[in-house]
Short mmCIF file of C-alpha atoms in Angstrom, two decimals:
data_model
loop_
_atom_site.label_atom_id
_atom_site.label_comp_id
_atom_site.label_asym_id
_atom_site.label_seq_id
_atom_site.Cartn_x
_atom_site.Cartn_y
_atom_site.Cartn_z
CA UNK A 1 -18.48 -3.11 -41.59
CA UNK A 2 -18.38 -2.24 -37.88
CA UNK A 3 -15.40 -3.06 -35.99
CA UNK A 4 -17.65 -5.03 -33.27
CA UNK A 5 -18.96 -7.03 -35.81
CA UNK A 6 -15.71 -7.76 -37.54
CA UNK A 7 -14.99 -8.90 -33.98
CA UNK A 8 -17.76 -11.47 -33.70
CA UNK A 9 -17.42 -12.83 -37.32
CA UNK A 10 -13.64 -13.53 -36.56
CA UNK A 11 -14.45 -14.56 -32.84
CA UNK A 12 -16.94 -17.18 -33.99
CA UNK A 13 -14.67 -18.23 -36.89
CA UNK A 14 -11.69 -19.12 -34.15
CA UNK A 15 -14.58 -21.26 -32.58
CA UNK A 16 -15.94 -23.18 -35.28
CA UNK A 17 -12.46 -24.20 -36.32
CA UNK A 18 -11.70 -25.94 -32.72
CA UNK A 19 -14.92 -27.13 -32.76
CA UNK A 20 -13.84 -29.13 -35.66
CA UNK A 21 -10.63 -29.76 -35.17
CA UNK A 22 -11.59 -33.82 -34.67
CA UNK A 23 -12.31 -34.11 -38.51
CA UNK A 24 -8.25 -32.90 -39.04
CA UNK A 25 -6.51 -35.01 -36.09
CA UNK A 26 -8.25 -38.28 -37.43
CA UNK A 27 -6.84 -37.25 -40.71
CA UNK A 28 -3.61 -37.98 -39.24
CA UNK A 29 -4.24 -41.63 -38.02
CA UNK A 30 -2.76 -44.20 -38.06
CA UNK A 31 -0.17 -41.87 -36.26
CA UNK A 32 -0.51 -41.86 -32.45
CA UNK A 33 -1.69 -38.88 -30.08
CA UNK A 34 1.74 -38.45 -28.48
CA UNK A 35 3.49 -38.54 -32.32
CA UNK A 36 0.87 -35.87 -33.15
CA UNK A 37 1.27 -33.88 -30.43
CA UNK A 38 5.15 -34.14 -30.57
CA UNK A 39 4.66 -32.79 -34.75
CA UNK A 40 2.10 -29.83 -33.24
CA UNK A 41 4.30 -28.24 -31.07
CA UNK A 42 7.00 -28.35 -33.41
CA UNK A 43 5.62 -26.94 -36.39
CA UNK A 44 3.66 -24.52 -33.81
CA UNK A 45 6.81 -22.79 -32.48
CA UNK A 46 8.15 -22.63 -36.17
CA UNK A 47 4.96 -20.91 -37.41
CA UNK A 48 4.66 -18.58 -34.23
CA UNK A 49 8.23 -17.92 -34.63
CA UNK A 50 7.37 -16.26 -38.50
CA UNK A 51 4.79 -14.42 -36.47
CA UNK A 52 6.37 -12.90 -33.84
CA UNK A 53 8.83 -11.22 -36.11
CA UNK A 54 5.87 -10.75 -39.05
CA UNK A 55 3.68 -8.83 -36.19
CA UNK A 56 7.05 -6.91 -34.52
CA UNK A 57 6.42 -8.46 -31.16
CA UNK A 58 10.41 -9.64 -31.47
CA UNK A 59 10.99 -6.53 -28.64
CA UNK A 60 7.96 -7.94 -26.16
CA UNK A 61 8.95 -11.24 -26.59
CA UNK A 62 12.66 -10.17 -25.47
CA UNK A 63 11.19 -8.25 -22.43
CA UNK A 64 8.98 -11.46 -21.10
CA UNK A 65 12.25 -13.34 -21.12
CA UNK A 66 13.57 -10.67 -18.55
CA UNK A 67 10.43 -11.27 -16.86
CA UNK A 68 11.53 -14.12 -14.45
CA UNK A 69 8.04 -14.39 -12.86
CA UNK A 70 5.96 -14.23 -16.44
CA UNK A 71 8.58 -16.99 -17.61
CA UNK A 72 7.86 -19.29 -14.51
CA UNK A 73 3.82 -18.81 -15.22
CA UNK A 74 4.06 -18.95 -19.13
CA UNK A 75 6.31 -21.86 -18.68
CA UNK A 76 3.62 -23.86 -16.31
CA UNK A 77 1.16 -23.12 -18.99
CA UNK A 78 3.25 -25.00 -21.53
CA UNK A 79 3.31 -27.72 -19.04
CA UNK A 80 -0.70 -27.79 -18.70
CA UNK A 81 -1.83 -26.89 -22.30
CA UNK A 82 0.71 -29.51 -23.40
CA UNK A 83 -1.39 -32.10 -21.57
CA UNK A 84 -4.68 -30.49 -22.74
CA UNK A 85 -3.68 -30.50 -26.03
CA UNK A 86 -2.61 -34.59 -25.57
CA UNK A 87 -5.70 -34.84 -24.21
CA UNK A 88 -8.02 -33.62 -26.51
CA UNK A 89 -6.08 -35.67 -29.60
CA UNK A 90 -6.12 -38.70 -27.48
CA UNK A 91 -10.14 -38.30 -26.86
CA UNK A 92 -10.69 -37.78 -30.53
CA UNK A 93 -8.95 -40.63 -31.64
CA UNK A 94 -10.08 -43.08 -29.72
CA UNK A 95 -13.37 -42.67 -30.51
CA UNK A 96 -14.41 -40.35 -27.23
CA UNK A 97 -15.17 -37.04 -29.16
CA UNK A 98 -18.78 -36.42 -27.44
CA UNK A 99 -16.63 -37.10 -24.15
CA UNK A 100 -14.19 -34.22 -25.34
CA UNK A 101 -16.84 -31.65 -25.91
CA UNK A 102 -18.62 -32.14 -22.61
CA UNK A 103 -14.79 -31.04 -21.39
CA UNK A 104 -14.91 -28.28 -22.81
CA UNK A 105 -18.63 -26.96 -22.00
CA UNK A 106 -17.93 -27.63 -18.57
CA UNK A 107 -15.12 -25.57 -18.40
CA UNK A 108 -16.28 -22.28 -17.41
CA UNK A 109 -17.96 -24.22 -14.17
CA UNK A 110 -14.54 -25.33 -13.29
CA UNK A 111 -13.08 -21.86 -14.35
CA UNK A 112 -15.62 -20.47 -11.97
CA UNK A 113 -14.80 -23.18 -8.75
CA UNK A 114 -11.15 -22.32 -9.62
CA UNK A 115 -11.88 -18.72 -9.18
CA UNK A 116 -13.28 -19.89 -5.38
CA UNK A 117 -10.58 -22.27 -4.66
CA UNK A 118 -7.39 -20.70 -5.42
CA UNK A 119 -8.61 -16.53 -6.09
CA UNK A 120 -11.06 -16.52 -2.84
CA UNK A 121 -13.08 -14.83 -5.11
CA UNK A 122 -16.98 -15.25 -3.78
CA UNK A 123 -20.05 -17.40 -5.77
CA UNK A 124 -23.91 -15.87 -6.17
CA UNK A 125 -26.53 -17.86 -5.24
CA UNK A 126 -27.41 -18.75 -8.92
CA UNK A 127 -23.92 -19.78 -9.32
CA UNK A 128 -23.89 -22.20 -6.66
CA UNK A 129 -26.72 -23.58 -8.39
CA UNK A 130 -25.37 -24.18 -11.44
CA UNK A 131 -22.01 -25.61 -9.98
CA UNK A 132 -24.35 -28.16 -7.67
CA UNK A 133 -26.20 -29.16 -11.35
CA UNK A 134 -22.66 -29.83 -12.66
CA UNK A 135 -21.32 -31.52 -10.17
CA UNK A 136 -24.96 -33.99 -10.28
CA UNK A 137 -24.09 -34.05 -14.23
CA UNK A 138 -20.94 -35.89 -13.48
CA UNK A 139 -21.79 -38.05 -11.24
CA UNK A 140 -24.79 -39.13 -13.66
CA UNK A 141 -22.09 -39.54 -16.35
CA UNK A 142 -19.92 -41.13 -14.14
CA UNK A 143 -22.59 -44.32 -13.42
CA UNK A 144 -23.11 -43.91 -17.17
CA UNK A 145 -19.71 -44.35 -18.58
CA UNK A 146 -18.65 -46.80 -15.47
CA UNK A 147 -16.01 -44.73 -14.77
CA UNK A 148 -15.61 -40.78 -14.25
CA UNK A 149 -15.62 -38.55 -17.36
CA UNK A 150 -11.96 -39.07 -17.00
CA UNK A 151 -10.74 -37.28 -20.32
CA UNK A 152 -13.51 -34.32 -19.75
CA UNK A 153 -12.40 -33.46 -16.84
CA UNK A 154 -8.40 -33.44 -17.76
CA UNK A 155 -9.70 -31.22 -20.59
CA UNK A 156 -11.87 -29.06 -18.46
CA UNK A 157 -9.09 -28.72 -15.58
CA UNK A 158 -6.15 -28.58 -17.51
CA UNK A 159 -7.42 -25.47 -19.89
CA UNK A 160 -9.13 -23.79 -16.55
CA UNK A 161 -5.42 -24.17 -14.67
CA UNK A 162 -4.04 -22.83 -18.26
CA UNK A 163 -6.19 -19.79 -18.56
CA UNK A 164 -5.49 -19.07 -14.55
CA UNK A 165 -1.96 -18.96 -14.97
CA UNK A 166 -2.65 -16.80 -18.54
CA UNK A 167 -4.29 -14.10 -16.53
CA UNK A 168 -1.82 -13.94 -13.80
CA UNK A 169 1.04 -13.39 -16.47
CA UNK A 170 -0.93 -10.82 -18.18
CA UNK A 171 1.60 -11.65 -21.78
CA UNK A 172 0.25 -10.97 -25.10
CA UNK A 173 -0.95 -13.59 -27.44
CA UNK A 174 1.74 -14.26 -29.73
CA UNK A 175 4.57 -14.07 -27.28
CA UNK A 176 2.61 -16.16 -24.91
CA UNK A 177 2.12 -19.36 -27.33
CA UNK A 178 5.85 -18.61 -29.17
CA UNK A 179 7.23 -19.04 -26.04
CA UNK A 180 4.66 -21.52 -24.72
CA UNK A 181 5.69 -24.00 -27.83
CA UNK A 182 9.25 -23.29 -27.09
CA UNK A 183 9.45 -24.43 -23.53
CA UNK A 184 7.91 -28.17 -24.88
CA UNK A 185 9.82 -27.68 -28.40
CA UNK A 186 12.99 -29.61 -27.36
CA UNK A 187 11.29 -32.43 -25.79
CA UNK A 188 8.65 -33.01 -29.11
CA UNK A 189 11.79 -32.66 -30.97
CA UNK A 190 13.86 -35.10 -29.62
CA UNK A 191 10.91 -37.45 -29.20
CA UNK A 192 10.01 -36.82 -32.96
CA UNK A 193 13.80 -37.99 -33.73
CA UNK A 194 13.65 -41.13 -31.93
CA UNK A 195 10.48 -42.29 -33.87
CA UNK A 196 12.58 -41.58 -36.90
CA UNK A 197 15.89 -43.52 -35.28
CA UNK A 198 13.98 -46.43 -34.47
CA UNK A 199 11.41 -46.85 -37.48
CA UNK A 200 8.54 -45.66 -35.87
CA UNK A 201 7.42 -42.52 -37.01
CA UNK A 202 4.34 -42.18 -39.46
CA UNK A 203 5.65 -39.15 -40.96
CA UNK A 204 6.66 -39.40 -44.55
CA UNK A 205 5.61 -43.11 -44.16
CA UNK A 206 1.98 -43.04 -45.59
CA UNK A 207 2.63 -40.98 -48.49
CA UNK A 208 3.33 -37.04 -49.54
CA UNK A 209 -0.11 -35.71 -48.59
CA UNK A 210 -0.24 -37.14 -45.34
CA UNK A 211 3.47 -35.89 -44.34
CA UNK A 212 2.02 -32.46 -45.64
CA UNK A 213 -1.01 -32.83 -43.54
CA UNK A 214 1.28 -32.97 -40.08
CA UNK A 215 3.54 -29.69 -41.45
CA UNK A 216 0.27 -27.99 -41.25
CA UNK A 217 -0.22 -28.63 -37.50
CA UNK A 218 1.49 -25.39 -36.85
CA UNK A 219 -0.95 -23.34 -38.94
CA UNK A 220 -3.72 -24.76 -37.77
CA UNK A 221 -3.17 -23.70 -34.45
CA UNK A 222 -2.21 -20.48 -34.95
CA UNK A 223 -4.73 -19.64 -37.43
CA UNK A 224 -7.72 -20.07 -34.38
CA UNK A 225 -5.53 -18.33 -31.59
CA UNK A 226 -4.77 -15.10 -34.39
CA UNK A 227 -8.83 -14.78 -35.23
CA UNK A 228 -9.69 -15.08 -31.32
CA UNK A 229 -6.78 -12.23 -30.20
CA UNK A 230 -8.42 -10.21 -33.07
CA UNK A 231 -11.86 -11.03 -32.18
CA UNK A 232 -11.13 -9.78 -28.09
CA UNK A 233 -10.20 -6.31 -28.58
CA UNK A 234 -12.90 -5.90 -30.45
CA UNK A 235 -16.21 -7.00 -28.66
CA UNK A 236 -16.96 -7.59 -25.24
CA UNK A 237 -16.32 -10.60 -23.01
CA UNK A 238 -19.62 -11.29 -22.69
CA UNK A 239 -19.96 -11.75 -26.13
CA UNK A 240 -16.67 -13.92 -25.91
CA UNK A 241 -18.17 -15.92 -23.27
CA UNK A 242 -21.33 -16.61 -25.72
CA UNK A 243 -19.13 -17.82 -28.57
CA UNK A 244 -17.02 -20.34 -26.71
CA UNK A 245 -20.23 -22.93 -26.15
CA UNK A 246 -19.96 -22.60 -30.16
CA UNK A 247 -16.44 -25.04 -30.48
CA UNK A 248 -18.00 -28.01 -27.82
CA UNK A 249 -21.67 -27.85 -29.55
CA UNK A 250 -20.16 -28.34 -32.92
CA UNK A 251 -17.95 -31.50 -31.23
CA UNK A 252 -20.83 -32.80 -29.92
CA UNK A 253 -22.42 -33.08 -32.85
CA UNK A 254 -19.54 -34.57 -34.39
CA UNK A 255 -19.65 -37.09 -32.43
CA UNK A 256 -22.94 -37.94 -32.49
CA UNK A 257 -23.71 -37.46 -36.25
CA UNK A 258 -20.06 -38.07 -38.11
CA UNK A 259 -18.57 -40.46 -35.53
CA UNK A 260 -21.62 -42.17 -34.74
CA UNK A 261 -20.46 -42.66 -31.09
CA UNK A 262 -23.43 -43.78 -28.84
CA UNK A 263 -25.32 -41.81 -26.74
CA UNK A 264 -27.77 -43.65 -24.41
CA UNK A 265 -30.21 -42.09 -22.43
CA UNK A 266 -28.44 -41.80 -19.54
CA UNK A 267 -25.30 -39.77 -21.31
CA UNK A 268 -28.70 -37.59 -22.75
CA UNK A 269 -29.68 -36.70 -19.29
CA UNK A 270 -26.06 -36.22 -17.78
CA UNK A 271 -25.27 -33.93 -20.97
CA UNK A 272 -28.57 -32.40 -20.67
CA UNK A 273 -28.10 -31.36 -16.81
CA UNK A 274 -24.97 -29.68 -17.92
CA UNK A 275 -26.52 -28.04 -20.75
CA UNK A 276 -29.30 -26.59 -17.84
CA UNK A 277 -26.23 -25.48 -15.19
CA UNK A 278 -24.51 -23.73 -17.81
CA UNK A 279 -27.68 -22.25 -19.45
CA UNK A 280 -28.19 -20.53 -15.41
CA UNK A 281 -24.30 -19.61 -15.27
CA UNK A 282 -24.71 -17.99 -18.45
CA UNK A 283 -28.35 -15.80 -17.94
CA UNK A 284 -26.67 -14.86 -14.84
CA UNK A 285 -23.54 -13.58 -15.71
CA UNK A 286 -25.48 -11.48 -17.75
CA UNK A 287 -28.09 -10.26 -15.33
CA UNK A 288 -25.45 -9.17 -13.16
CA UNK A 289 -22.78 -7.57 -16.10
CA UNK A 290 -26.52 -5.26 -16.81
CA UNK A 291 -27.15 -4.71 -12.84
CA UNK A 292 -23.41 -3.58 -12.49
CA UNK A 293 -24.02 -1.26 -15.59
CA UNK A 294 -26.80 0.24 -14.31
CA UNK A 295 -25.41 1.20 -11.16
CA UNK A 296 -22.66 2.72 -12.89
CA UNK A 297 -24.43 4.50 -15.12
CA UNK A 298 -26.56 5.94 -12.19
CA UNK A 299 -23.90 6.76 -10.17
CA UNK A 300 -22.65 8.96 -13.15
CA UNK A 301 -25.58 10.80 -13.76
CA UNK A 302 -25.53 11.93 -9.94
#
């Protein structure tokens, strides 16, 4: 098989397993989102800590601590995919799934206005387009909902601050998140021993398989983030940036068809002016990855 389309089988395989990621954290109820969250990053920095040394990235991981700018970034992004991650559990357990996946297909619009913002990096026309579409989506929602997309756009700015401060650390993978889930470890920790001091916690108190089910927390978030690092140095990013509307779509239908949540015609249109901003974002990213190839190309050949 072709190594690009190993890429794109493993790339859309990290995908589909956040997209359905809401079937396995209501698996966990009646635990709360903060209790689940607390387990997460605990087992997570346990499981990336068996591989960091299983993948030999023991001397990188050494060298980022040395690193006192990358550990100031990386530790931010603890901060902010900490309260992504909350976020998103929160959403899905309280019955806002369809609200969860409109975070995350608005995210490369807010990735994009963060680019502007805090980068001074420069919009094409189509773009603006497609960010004044988005921005009409939310309001739309907004008078729909009868309040703002509040849990959306946490999602949407938290994991668009997370990826910013990603790229300006420029750390791999593993020793990103190992390090990531060690920076929160203590606190989940010590909040995971004072449910058990005071009664509280759900682990171990609805049975074996559900105390089994939050031990697998770490796996299942490493499993995604192992198949996505294997799937991006192996195809392009434009093929990356196809794959990622995979994880909301399948949410969004989740929600609709599993968790029956409601969608009136008003959340239709709102999701549906979204669906047309990113549909332009997307055709013209791609127009303009082809015109820049072109050029290239031509200025080779003279």
């Amino acid at each position: 098989m072709p190594d690009s389309r190993r890429g794109l089988i493993f790339g859309a395989l990290a995908y589909i397993l956040w997209g359905t990621f809401p079937l396995y954290w209501t698996l966990l109820q009646p635990a709360g989102a903060i209790e689940i969250l607390a387990h997460r990053i605990v087992w997570s920095v346990l499981t990336m800590l068996v591989i960091l040394v299983l993948s030999r990235r023991v001397g990188h991981f050494r060298a980022l601590l040395r690193n006192r700018r990358r550990l100031l970034l990386i530790s931010c992004a603890a901060v902010v995919i900490t309260i992504n991650w909350g976020g998103y559990i929160w959403g899905v357990n309280n019955d806002r799934v369809v609200e969860t996946s409109l975070g995350y297909f608005i995210n490369p619009l807010v990735t994009v206005q963060m680019g502007v913002l805090i980068l001074g990096e420069h919009l094409r026309r189509l773009q603006w387009i497609a960010m004044a579409i988005a921005f009409v989506a939310v309001a739309v929602l907004t008078v729909d909902y009868g309040r703002p997309p509040w849990v959306a756009l946490v999602l949407a700015f938290s994991f668009g601050t997370y990826g910013l401060l990603k790229k300006q650390a420029g750390v791999g993978a593993v020793e990103s998140i190992t390090l990531e889930t060690m920076v929160i470890a203590p606190f989940a920790a010590a909040y995971v021993a004072w449910l058990v001091a005071t009664g509280a916690s759900s682990f171990g108190s609805h049975g074996v398989g559900h105390a089994l089910l939050f031990t697998t927390t770490g796996i299942i978030t490493a499993i995604p983030l192992m198949l996505f690092g294997a799937a991006a140095i192996r195809v392009s990013m434009v093929s990356l940036g196809l794959l990622q509307y995979l994880a909301p779509t399948i949410q969004f239908a989740l929600g609709i068809l599993v968790f029956h949540e409601d969608m009136p015609p008003s959340r239709w249109i709102g999701f549906g002016l979204v669906w047309v901003a990113l549909a332009i974002f997307t055709v013209e990213a791609l127009n303009h990855r082809r015109r820049q190839l072109r050029l290239v190309a031509q200025a080779s050949a003279v």
